[in-house]
Coordinates of N, CA and C in Angstrom, one line a residue:
Chain A
X32 N 2.5 43.1 -10.3 CA 2.0 41.7 -10.3 C 0.4 41.7 -10.4
X33 N -0.1 40.6 -10.9 CA -1.5 40.5 -11.1 C -2.2 40.1 -9.7
X34 N -3.2 40.9 -9.4 CA -3.9 40.6 -8.1 C -5.3 40.1 -8.3
X35 N -5.7 39.2 -7.4 CA -7.0 38.6 -7.5 C -7.6 38.8 -6.1
X36 N -8.9 39.2 -6.0 CA -9.6 39.4 -4.8 C -10.8 38.5 -4.6
X37 N -10.9 37.8 -3.5 CA -12.1 37.0 -3.2 C -12.6 37.4 -1.8
X38 N -13.9 37.3 -1.6 CA -14.4 37.5 -0.2 C -13.8 36.5 0.7
X39 N -13.4 37.0 1.9 CA -12.7 36.1 2.9 C -13.5 34.9 3.3
X40 N -14.8 35.2 3.5 CA -15.7 34.1 4.0 C -17.1 34.3 3.6
X41 N -17.9 33.2 3.6 CA -19.3 33.3 3.4 C -20.0 32.1 4.1
X42 N -21.2 32.3 4.4 CA -22.0 31.3 5.1 C -23.2 30.9 4.2
X43 N -23.5 29.7 4.1 CA -24.7 29.3 3.3 C -25.4 28.1 4.0
X44 N -26.7 28.1 3.9 CA -27.5 27.1 4.5 C -27.5 25.8 3.6
X45 N -27.6 24.7 4.2 CA -27.7 23.5 3.4 C -28.8 23.5 2.4
X46 N -28.5 23.2 1.1 CA -29.6 23.2 0.1 C -29.6 24.5 -0.7
X47 N -29.0 25.5 -0.1 CA -29.0 26.8 -0.8 C -27.8 27.0 -1.8
X48 N -27.8 28.1 -2.5 CA -26.7 28.3 -3.5 C -25.7 29.2 -2.9
X49 N -24.4 28.8 -3.1 CA -23.3 29.7 -2.8 C -22.6 30.2 -4.0
X50 N -22.4 31.5 -4.1 CA -21.7 32.1 -5.3 C -20.4 32.7 -4.8
X51 N -19.3 32.2 -5.2 CA -18.0 32.7 -4.8 C -17.4 33.5 -5.9
X52 N -17.0 34.8 -5.7 CA -16.5 35.6 -6.7 C -15.0 35.8 -6.6
X53 N -14.4 36.0 -7.8 CA -12.9 36.3 -7.9 C -12.8 37.4 -8.8
X54 N -12.2 38.5 -8.4 CA -12.1 39.7 -9.2 C -10.6 40.1 -9.5
X55 N -10.4 40.4 -10.8 CA -9.1 40.8 -11.2 C -9.2 41.5 -12.5
X56 N -8.3 42.4 -12.8 CA -8.3 43.2 -14.1 C -8.4 42.3 -15.3
X57 N -9.5 42.5 -16.1 CA -9.7 41.7 -17.3 C -9.6 40.2 -17.1
X58 N -10.1 39.8 -16.0 CA -10.0 38.3 -15.7 C -10.7 37.5 -16.7
X59 N -11.8 38.1 -17.3 CA -12.6 37.4 -18.3 C -11.8 37.1 -19.6
X60 N -10.6 37.8 -19.8 CA -9.8 37.5 -20.9 C -8.9 36.3 -20.7
X61 N -8.9 35.8 -19.5 CA -8.1 34.6 -19.2 C -9.0 33.4 -18.8
X62 N -8.4 32.2 -18.8 CA -9.2 31.1 -18.2 C -9.0 31.2 -16.7
X63 N -10.1 30.8 -16.0 CA -10.1 30.7 -14.5 C -10.3 29.3 -14.1
X64 N -9.6 28.9 -13.1 CA -9.6 27.6 -12.5 C -10.0 27.7 -11.0
X65 N -10.7 26.7 -10.5 CA -11.1 26.8 -9.1 C -10.7 25.5 -8.4
X66 N -10.2 25.7 -7.1 CA -9.8 24.6 -6.3 C -10.6 24.6 -5.0
X67 N -10.9 23.4 -4.5 CA -11.5 23.3 -3.2 C -10.4 22.7 -2.2
X68 N -10.3 23.2 -1.0 CA -9.3 22.7 -0.1 C -9.9 22.5 1.3
X69 N -10.0 21.3 1.7 CA -10.5 21.0 3.1 C -9.3 21.0 4.0
X70 N -9.6 21.2 5.3 CA -8.5 21.3 6.3 C -7.6 20.0 6.3
X71 N -6.3 20.3 6.2 CA -5.3 19.2 6.3 C -5.2 18.5 5.0
X72 N -5.9 18.9 3.9 CA -5.8 18.2 2.6 C -5.2 19.1 1.5
X73 N -4.8 18.5 0.5 CA -4.3 19.2 -0.7 C -5.5 19.8 -1.5
X74 N -5.2 20.9 -2.2 CA -6.3 21.4 -3.0 C -6.8 20.4 -4.1
X75 N -8.0 20.5 -4.5 CA -8.6 19.6 -5.5 C -9.3 20.5 -6.5
X76 N -9.0 20.3 -7.8 CA -9.6 21.1 -8.9 C -11.1 20.8 -9.0
X77 N -11.9 21.8 -9.0 CA -13.3 21.6 -9.2 C -13.9 22.2 -10.5
X78 N -13.2 23.2 -11.0 CA -13.6 23.8 -12.3 C -12.3 24.2 -13.1
X79 N -12.3 23.8 -14.4 CA -11.2 24.3 -15.2 C -11.8 25.0 -16.4
X80 N -10.9 25.8 -17.1 CA -11.3 26.6 -18.2 C -12.7 27.2 -18.0
X81 N -12.8 28.0 -17.0 CA -14.0 28.8 -16.6 C -15.2 28.0 -16.1
X82 N -15.6 26.9 -16.9 CA -16.9 26.3 -16.6 C -16.9 24.8 -16.8
X83 N -15.7 24.2 -16.9 CA -15.7 22.7 -17.1 C -15.4 22.0 -15.8
X84 N -16.2 20.9 -15.6 CA -16.0 20.1 -14.4 C -15.2 18.9 -14.7
X85 N -14.1 18.7 -13.9 CA -13.4 17.4 -14.0 C -14.3 16.2 -13.7
X86 N -13.9 15.1 -14.2 CA -14.6 13.9 -13.8 C -14.6 13.6 -12.3
X87 N -15.7 13.3 -11.8 CA -15.8 13.0 -10.4 C -16.3 14.2 -9.6
X88 N -16.3 15.4 -10.2 CA -16.8 16.6 -9.5 C -18.4 16.7 -9.7
X89 N -19.1 16.8 -8.6 CA -20.6 16.8 -8.7 C -21.1 18.0 -9.6
X90 N -22.2 17.7 -10.2 CA -22.9 18.7 -11.1 C -23.3 20.0 -10.4
X91 N -23.3 20.0 -9.1 CA -23.8 21.2 -8.4 C -22.7 22.3 -8.4
X92 N -21.5 21.9 -8.9 CA -20.4 22.9 -9.1 C -20.4 23.4 -10.5
X93 N -20.5 24.7 -10.6 CA -20.4 25.3 -12.0 C -19.6 26.6 -11.9
X94 N -19.2 27.1 -13.1 CA -18.4 28.3 -13.1 C -18.7 29.2 -14.3
X95 N -18.4 30.5 -14.1 CA -18.5 31.4 -15.2 C -17.4 32.5 -15.1
X96 N -17.2 33.2 -16.2 CA -16.1 34.2 -16.2 C -16.3 35.2 -17.2
X97 N -16.4 36.5 -16.8 CA -16.7 37.6 -17.7 C -16.3 38.9 -17.1
X98 N -15.8 39.8 -18.0 CA -15.4 41.1 -17.5 C -14.2 41.0 -16.6
X99 N -14.4 41.4 -15.4 CA -13.4 41.4 -14.3 C -13.6 40.4 -13.2
X100 N -14.7 39.5 -13.4 CA -15.1 38.6 -12.4 C -15.3 37.2 -12.8
X101 N -14.8 36.3 -12.1 CA -15.1 34.8 -12.3 C -15.9 34.4 -11.1
X102 N -16.8 33.5 -11.3 CA -17.7 33.1 -10.2 C -17.8 31.6 -10.2
X103 N -17.6 31.0 -9.0 CA -17.9 29.6 -8.8 C -19.2 29.5 -8.0
X104 N -20.1 28.7 -8.6 CA -21.4 28.5 -8.0 C -21.6 27.1 -7.5
X105 N -22.1 27.0 -6.3 CA -22.4 25.7 -5.7 C -23.9 25.6 -5.5
X106 N -24.6 24.9 -6.3 CA -26.0 24.8 -6.1 C -26.4 23.6 -5.2
X107 N -27.4 23.9 -4.4 CA -27.8 22.8 -3.5 C -26.6 22.4 -2.6
X108 N -26.0 23.4 -1.9 CA -24.8 23.2 -1.1 C -25.0 22.1 -0.1
X109 N -24.0 21.2 0.1 CA -24.1 20.2 1.1 C -23.0 20.4 2.2
X110 N -23.2 19.8 3.3 CA -22.2 19.9 4.4 C -20.8 19.6 4.0
X111 N -20.7 18.6 3.0 CA -19.3 18.2 2.6 C -18.7 19.3 1.7
X112 N -19.4 20.3 1.3 CA -18.8 21.4 0.5 C -18.1 22.5 1.4
X113 N -18.2 22.3 2.7 CA -17.6 23.3 3.6 C -16.1 23.2 3.4
X114 N -15.4 24.3 3.0 CA -14.0 24.2 2.6 C -13.5 25.6 2.2
X115 N -12.2 25.7 1.9 CA -11.7 27.0 1.3 C -11.7 26.8 -0.2
X116 N -12.0 27.9 -0.9 CA -12.0 27.8 -2.3 C -11.1 28.9 -2.9
X117 N -10.3 28.5 -3.9 CA -9.3 29.4 -4.5 C -9.5 29.5 -6.0
X118 N -9.5 30.7 -6.5 CA -9.4 30.8 -8.0 C -8.0 31.0 -8.4
X119 N -7.8 30.7 -9.7 CA -6.4 30.7 -10.3 C -6.4 30.9 -11.8
X120 N -6.0 32.0 -12.3 CA -5.7 32.1 -13.8 C -4.2 31.9 -14.0
X121 N -3.9 31.9 -15.3 CA -2.5 32.0 -15.7 C -2.3 33.3 -16.5
X122 N -1.3 34.0 -16.1 CA -1.1 35.3 -16.7 C 0.4 35.6 -16.9
X123 N 0.8 35.8 -18.2 CA 2.2 36.2 -18.5 C 3.3 35.4 -17.8
X124 N 3.2 34.1 -18.1 CA 4.2 33.1 -17.6 C 4.2 33.0 -16.0
X125 N 3.1 33.3 -15.4 CA 3.0 33.3 -14.0 C 1.6 32.8 -13.6
X126 N 1.6 32.0 -12.5 CA 0.3 31.6 -12.0 C 0.0 32.5 -10.7
X127 N -1.3 32.8 -10.6 CA -1.7 33.6 -9.5 C -2.9 33.0 -8.8
X128 N -2.9 33.0 -7.5 CA -4.0 32.4 -6.8 C -4.8 33.6 -6.1
X129 N -6.1 33.4 -6.1 CA -6.9 34.3 -5.4 C -6.7 34.2 -3.9
X130 N -7.2 35.2 -3.1 CA -7.0 35.2 -1.7 C -7.7 34.2 -0.9
X131 N -8.6 33.5 -1.5 CA -9.3 32.4 -0.9 C -10.6 32.8 -0.2
X132 N -11.6 31.9 -0.3 CA -12.9 32.1 0.4 C -13.2 30.9 1.3
X133 N -13.5 31.2 2.5 CA -13.9 30.1 3.4 C -15.4 30.0 3.4
X134 N -15.9 28.8 2.9 CA -17.3 28.6 2.9 C -17.8 27.8 4.0
X135 N -18.7 28.3 4.8 CA -19.2 27.6 6.0 C -20.7 27.2 5.7
X136 N -21.0 26.0 5.9 CA -22.4 25.5 5.7 C -23.0 25.3 7.0
X137 N -24.0 26.1 7.3 CA -24.7 26.0 8.6 C -26.2 26.3 8.5
Chain B
X58 N -2.8 6.3 -13.3 CA -3.1 7.6 -12.7 C -1.9 8.2 -12.1
X59 N -1.5 9.4 -12.5 CA -0.3 10.1 -12.0 C -0.5 10.4 -10.5
X60 N 0.6 10.1 -9.7 CA 0.6 10.5 -8.3 C 2.0 11.2 -8.1
X61 N 1.9 12.1 -7.1 CA 3.1 12.9 -6.8 C 3.3 12.8 -5.3
X62 N 4.6 12.7 -4.9 CA 5.0 12.6 -3.5 C 6.2 13.5 -3.2
X63 N 6.0 14.4 -2.3 CA 7.1 15.3 -1.9 C 7.9 14.6 -0.8
X64 N 9.2 14.9 -0.7 CA 10.1 14.4 0.3 C 11.2 15.4 0.6
X65 N 11.7 15.4 1.8 CA 12.8 16.3 2.2 C 12.7 16.7 3.7
X66 N 13.7 17.4 4.1 CA 13.8 17.7 5.6 C 12.6 18.6 6.0
X67 N 12.1 18.3 7.2 CA 11.0 19.1 7.7 C 11.4 20.3 8.5
X68 N 12.7 20.4 8.7 CA 13.2 21.6 9.5 C 14.5 22.1 8.8
X69 N 14.5 23.4 8.6 CA 15.7 24.0 8.0 C 16.0 25.3 8.8
X70 N 17.3 25.5 9.0 CA 17.8 26.6 9.8 C 17.7 27.9 9.0
X71 N 17.5 29.0 9.7 CA 17.5 30.3 9.0 C 18.8 30.5 8.3
X72 N 18.7 31.1 7.1 CA 19.8 31.4 6.2 C 20.2 30.2 5.4
X73 N 19.7 29.1 5.7 CA 20.0 27.8 5.0 C 19.2 27.7 3.7
X74 N 19.4 26.5 3.1 CA 18.7 26.2 1.9 C 17.7 25.1 2.1
X75 N 16.5 25.3 1.6 CA 15.4 24.3 1.7 C 15.5 23.5 0.4
X76 N 15.5 22.2 0.6 CA 15.6 21.3 -0.6 C 14.5 20.2 -0.5
X77 N 13.7 20.1 -1.5 CA 12.6 19.1 -1.6 C 12.7 18.4 -3.0
X78 N 12.2 17.2 -3.0 CA 12.0 16.4 -4.2 C 10.6 16.0 -4.4
X79 N 10.2 15.9 -5.6 CA 8.8 15.4 -5.9 C 9.0 14.2 -6.8
X80 N 8.6 13.0 -6.3 CA 8.6 11.8 -7.1 C 7.3 11.6 -7.9
X81 N 7.4 11.4 -9.2 CA 6.3 11.2 -10.0 C 6.1 9.7 -10.3
X82 N 4.9 9.2 -10.0 CA 4.6 7.8 -10.3 C 3.3 7.7 -11.1
X83 N 3.2 6.6 -11.9 CA 2.0 6.4 -12.7 C 2.0 7.1 -14.0
X84 N 3.1 7.8 -14.3 CA 3.3 8.5 -15.5 C 4.7 9.0 -15.7
X85 N 5.0 9.6 -16.8 CA 6.4 10.0 -17.1 C 6.5 11.6 -16.9
X86 N 7.6 11.9 -16.3 CA 7.9 13.4 -16.2 C 8.3 14.0 -17.5
X87 N 8.5 13.1 -18.5 CA 8.8 13.6 -19.9 C 7.6 13.7 -20.7
X88 N 6.4 13.6 -20.1 CA 5.2 13.9 -20.8 C 5.1 15.4 -21.2
X89 N 4.0 15.7 -21.9 CA 3.9 17.1 -22.4 C 3.2 18.0 -21.3
X90 N 3.8 18.0 -20.1 CA 3.3 18.8 -19.0 C 4.4 19.6 -18.4
X91 N 4.0 20.7 -17.8 CA 4.9 21.4 -16.9 C 4.7 20.9 -15.5
X92 N 5.7 21.0 -14.6 CA 5.6 20.5 -13.3 C 5.9 21.7 -12.3
X93 N 5.1 21.9 -11.3 CA 5.2 23.1 -10.5 C 5.4 22.8 -9.0
X94 N 5.8 23.8 -8.3 CA 5.8 23.9 -6.8 C 4.9 25.0 -6.3
X95 N 4.1 24.7 -5.3 CA 3.2 25.7 -4.7 C 3.4 25.6 -3.2
X96 N 3.3 26.7 -2.5 CA 3.4 26.6 -1.0 C 2.3 27.3 -0.4
X97 N 2.1 27.0 0.9 CA 1.0 27.5 1.7 C 1.4 27.7 3.1
X98 N 1.7 28.9 3.6 CA 2.1 29.2 5.0 C 0.9 28.8 5.9
X99 N 1.2 28.4 7.1 CA 0.1 28.0 8.0 C -1.0 29.0 8.1
X100 N -2.2 28.6 7.8 CA -3.4 29.4 7.9 C -3.5 30.5 6.9
X101 N -2.7 30.4 5.8 CA -2.7 31.4 4.8 C -3.0 30.8 3.4
X102 N -3.0 31.6 2.4 CA -3.3 31.1 1.0 C -2.2 30.5 0.3
X103 N -2.5 30.2 -1.0 CA -1.6 29.4 -1.9 C -0.7 30.4 -2.6
X104 N 0.6 30.0 -2.8 CA 1.5 30.9 -3.5 C 2.3 30.0 -4.5
X105 N 2.3 30.3 -5.8 CA 3.0 29.6 -6.8 C 4.5 29.9 -6.7
X106 N 5.4 28.9 -6.7 CA 6.8 29.1 -6.6 C 7.5 29.1 -8.0
X107 N 7.2 28.1 -8.7 CA 7.8 28.0 -10.0 C 7.5 26.7 -10.7
X108 N 8.0 26.5 -11.9 CA 7.7 25.3 -12.7 C 8.8 25.0 -13.6
X109 N 8.8 23.7 -14.1 CA 9.8 23.2 -15.0 C 9.2 22.3 -16.0
X110 N 9.8 22.2 -17.2 CA 9.5 21.3 -18.2 C 10.6 20.3 -18.3
X111 N 10.3 19.1 -18.9 CA 11.3 18.1 -18.9 C 12.5 18.4 -19.7
X112 N 12.4 19.4 -20.5 CA 13.6 19.9 -21.3 C 14.5 20.7 -20.4
X113 N 14.0 21.1 -19.2 CA 14.8 21.9 -18.3 C 14.4 23.4 -18.3
X114 N 13.5 23.8 -19.1 CA 13.0 25.1 -19.1 C 12.3 25.4 -17.8
X115 N 12.5 26.6 -17.3 CA 11.9 27.0 -16.0 C 11.2 28.3 -16.1
X116 N 10.3 28.5 -15.2 CA 9.7 29.9 -14.9 C 9.5 30.0 -13.4
X117 N 9.8 31.1 -12.9 CA 9.7 31.3 -11.4 C 8.8 32.5 -11.1
X118 N 8.2 32.5 -9.9 CA 7.5 33.6 -9.3 C 8.5 34.7 -9.2
X119 N 8.2 35.9 -9.8 CA 9.2 37.0 -9.7 C 9.6 37.4 -8.3
X120 N 8.7 37.2 -7.3 CA 8.9 37.5 -5.9 C 9.9 36.6 -5.3
X121 N 10.2 35.4 -5.8 CA 11.1 34.4 -5.3 C 12.2 34.1 -6.2
X122 N 12.2 34.6 -7.4 CA 13.1 34.2 -8.4 C 14.6 34.2 -8.0
X123 N 15.0 35.2 -7.2 CA 16.4 35.3 -6.9 C 16.9 34.2 -5.9
X124 N 15.9 33.5 -5.3 CA 16.3 32.4 -4.3 C 15.9 31.0 -4.8
X125 N 15.2 30.9 -5.9 CA 14.7 29.6 -6.3 C 15.4 28.9 -7.4
X126 N 15.6 27.6 -7.3 CA 16.1 26.8 -8.4 C 15.3 25.5 -8.5
X127 N 14.7 25.2 -9.6 CA 13.9 24.0 -9.8 C 14.7 23.2 -10.9
X128 N 14.9 21.9 -10.6 CA 15.6 21.1 -11.6 C 14.8 19.8 -11.8
X129 N 15.2 19.1 -12.9 CA 14.5 17.8 -13.2 C 15.5 16.7 -13.4
X130 N 15.1 15.5 -12.9 CA 16.0 14.3 -13.1 C 15.1 13.3 -13.8
X131 N 15.2 13.2 -15.1 CA 14.4 12.3 -15.9 C 14.7 10.9 -15.6
X132 N 15.9 10.5 -15.2 CA 16.3 9.1 -15.0 C 15.5 8.6 -13.7
X133 N 15.2 9.5 -12.8 CA 14.6 9.1 -11.6 C 13.1 9.5 -11.6
X134 N 12.6 10.1 -12.7 CA 11.2 10.6 -12.8 C 10.8 11.5 -11.7
X135 N 11.6 12.5 -11.4 CA 11.4 13.4 -10.3 C 11.9 14.8 -10.6
X136 N 11.4 15.8 -9.9 CA 11.9 17.1 -10.0 C 12.1 17.7 -8.6
X137 N 12.9 18.7 -8.5 CA 13.3 19.2 -7.2 C 13.2 20.7 -7.1
X138 N 13.2 21.1 -5.8 CA 13.1 22.5 -5.5 C 14.2 22.9 -4.5
X139 N 14.9 24.0 -4.8 CA 15.9 24.5 -3.8 C 15.5 26.0 -3.6
X140 N 15.4 26.4 -2.3 CA 15.1 27.7 -1.9 C 16.2 28.2 -0.9
X141 N 16.9 29.2 -1.3 CA 18.1 29.6 -0.5 C 17.7 30.7 0.4
X142 N 18.6 31.0 1.3 CA 18.5 32.1 2.3 C 17.1 32.2 2.9
X143 N 16.7 31.1 3.5 CA 15.3 31.0 4.0 C 15.2 31.7 5.4
X144 N 14.0 32.2 5.6 CA 13.7 32.9 6.9 C 12.4 32.2 7.4
X145 N 12.0 32.7 8.5 CA 10.7 32.1 9.1 C 9.5 32.3 8.2
X146 N 9.6 33.3 7.3 CA 8.5 33.6 6.4 C 8.4 32.5 5.3
X147 N 9.4 31.7 5.2 CA 9.3 30.5 4.3 C 8.8 29.3 4.9
X148 N 8.4 29.3 6.1 CA 7.7 28.2 6.8 C 6.4 28.0 6.1
X149 N 6.1 26.8 5.6 CA 4.9 26.5 4.8 C 4.8 25.0 4.5
X150 N 3.6 24.7 4.1 CA 3.4 23.4 3.5 C 3.8 23.5 2.0
X151 N 4.7 22.7 1.5 CA 5.1 22.8 0.1 C 4.5 21.6 -0.7
X152 N 3.8 22.0 -1.8 CA 3.2 21.0 -2.6 C 3.9 21.0 -4.0
X153 N 3.9 19.8 -4.6 CA 4.3 19.7 -6.0 C 3.0 19.4 -6.7
X154 N 2.9 19.8 -8.0 CA 1.7 19.5 -8.8 C 2.1 19.5 -10.3
X155 N 1.3 18.8 -11.0 CA 1.4 18.7 -12.4 C 0.5 19.8 -13.0
X156 N 1.1 20.5 -14.0 CA 0.3 21.5 -14.8 C -0.4 20.8 -15.9
X157 N -1.7 20.8 -15.9 CA -2.5 20.2 -16.9 C -3.1 21.2 -17.9
X158 N -3.4 20.8 -19.1 CA -4.0 21.7 -20.1 C -4.6 20.9 -21.2
X159 N -5.5 21.6 -21.9 CA -6.1 20.9 -23.1 C -5.1 20.7 -24.2
X160 N -4.2 21.8 -24.3 CA -3.2 21.7 -25.4 C -1.9 21.2 -24.8
X161 N -1.2 20.2 -25.4 CA 0.0 19.7 -24.8 C 1.0 20.8 -24.6
X162 N 1.7 20.7 -23.4 CA 2.8 21.6 -23.1 C 2.3 23.1 -22.8
X163 N 1.0 23.3 -22.8 CA 0.5 24.6 -22.5 C 0.3 24.8 -21.0
X164 N 0.0 26.0 -20.6 CA -0.2 26.3 -19.2 C -1.7 26.1 -18.9
X165 N -2.0 25.8 -17.7 CA -3.4 25.6 -17.4 C -3.6 25.5 -15.9
X166 N -4.1 24.3 -15.5 CA -4.5 24.1 -14.1 C -3.6 23.1 -13.4
X167 N -3.6 23.1 -12.1 CA -2.8 22.2 -11.3 C -3.6 20.9 -10.9
X168 N -3.2 19.8 -11.5 CA -3.9 18.5 -11.2 C -3.1 17.4 -11.7
X169 N -2.7 16.4 -10.9 CA -3.0 16.3 -9.5 C -1.9 17.1 -8.6
X170 N -2.2 17.1 -7.3 CA -1.3 17.6 -6.3 C -0.7 16.5 -5.5
X171 N 0.5 16.8 -5.0 CA 1.0 15.9 -4.0 C 0.3 16.1 -2.6
X172 N 0.6 15.3 -1.6 CA 0.0 15.5 -0.3 C 0.5 16.6 0.4
X173 N 1.7 17.2 0.0 CA 2.3 18.3 0.7 C 3.2 17.9 1.9
X174 N 4.2 18.7 2.1 CA 5.1 18.5 3.2 C 5.4 19.8 3.9
X175 N 5.3 19.8 5.2 CA 5.5 21.0 6.0 C 7.0 21.2 6.3
X176 N 7.5 22.3 5.9 CA 8.9 22.7 6.2 C 8.8 23.9 7.1
X177 N 9.5 23.7 8.2 CA 9.6 24.8 9.3 C 11.0 25.3 9.2
X178 N 11.1 26.7 9.2 CA 12.4 27.3 9.3 C 12.6 27.8 10.7
X179 N 13.5 27.2 11.4 CA 13.8 27.6 12.8 C 15.2 27.1 13.2
X180 N 15.7 27.8 14.2 CA 17.0 27.4 14.7 C 16.9 26.4 15.8

């Protein structure tokens, strides 16, 4: 089965940039999607097709995907961005989620 | 705006069958989208369970395939999940979600999601 790896956690100061990576074999050959999940809430899509932002998602969220790594970048991180983030590609009739990254803003 | 709502028993006995339904409102389940189930054990990550198209075509996570059945009821605009032979490891929040994509009927991302429902497997 296809495996994706994310760093378990990261800390970022308010106003700084957070870069969350997602690694998988030839991930750059697939589209990557990113979700934000706050405690007790359902996941919310923040990036689709590698680098597209859904309506209502702030411009500080951006994405890239190349080689074996997809990256979600949060520029000018705000306290409200504290959450778990998951990557997700689609591969061979199956969806796979990354292991998740807990972003702490402090 | 499409909204999804899960419903079903919150407690299932070990070796029993977990049954959940996802009601779709604000749109038709017969649209050009796949419809999925995703679960999340307490304190853990997300796991895709399976998906269905309004035609009845299904795809399942290979790790759960032997125990999962997903069905659709177009007359009620809903789809359902059955997971058999459950154990404590199946305790999780279960979400239903629409699969969205740029190309109709293609695979892509999950949006929107239901609010989720906690199912506990315990005697």
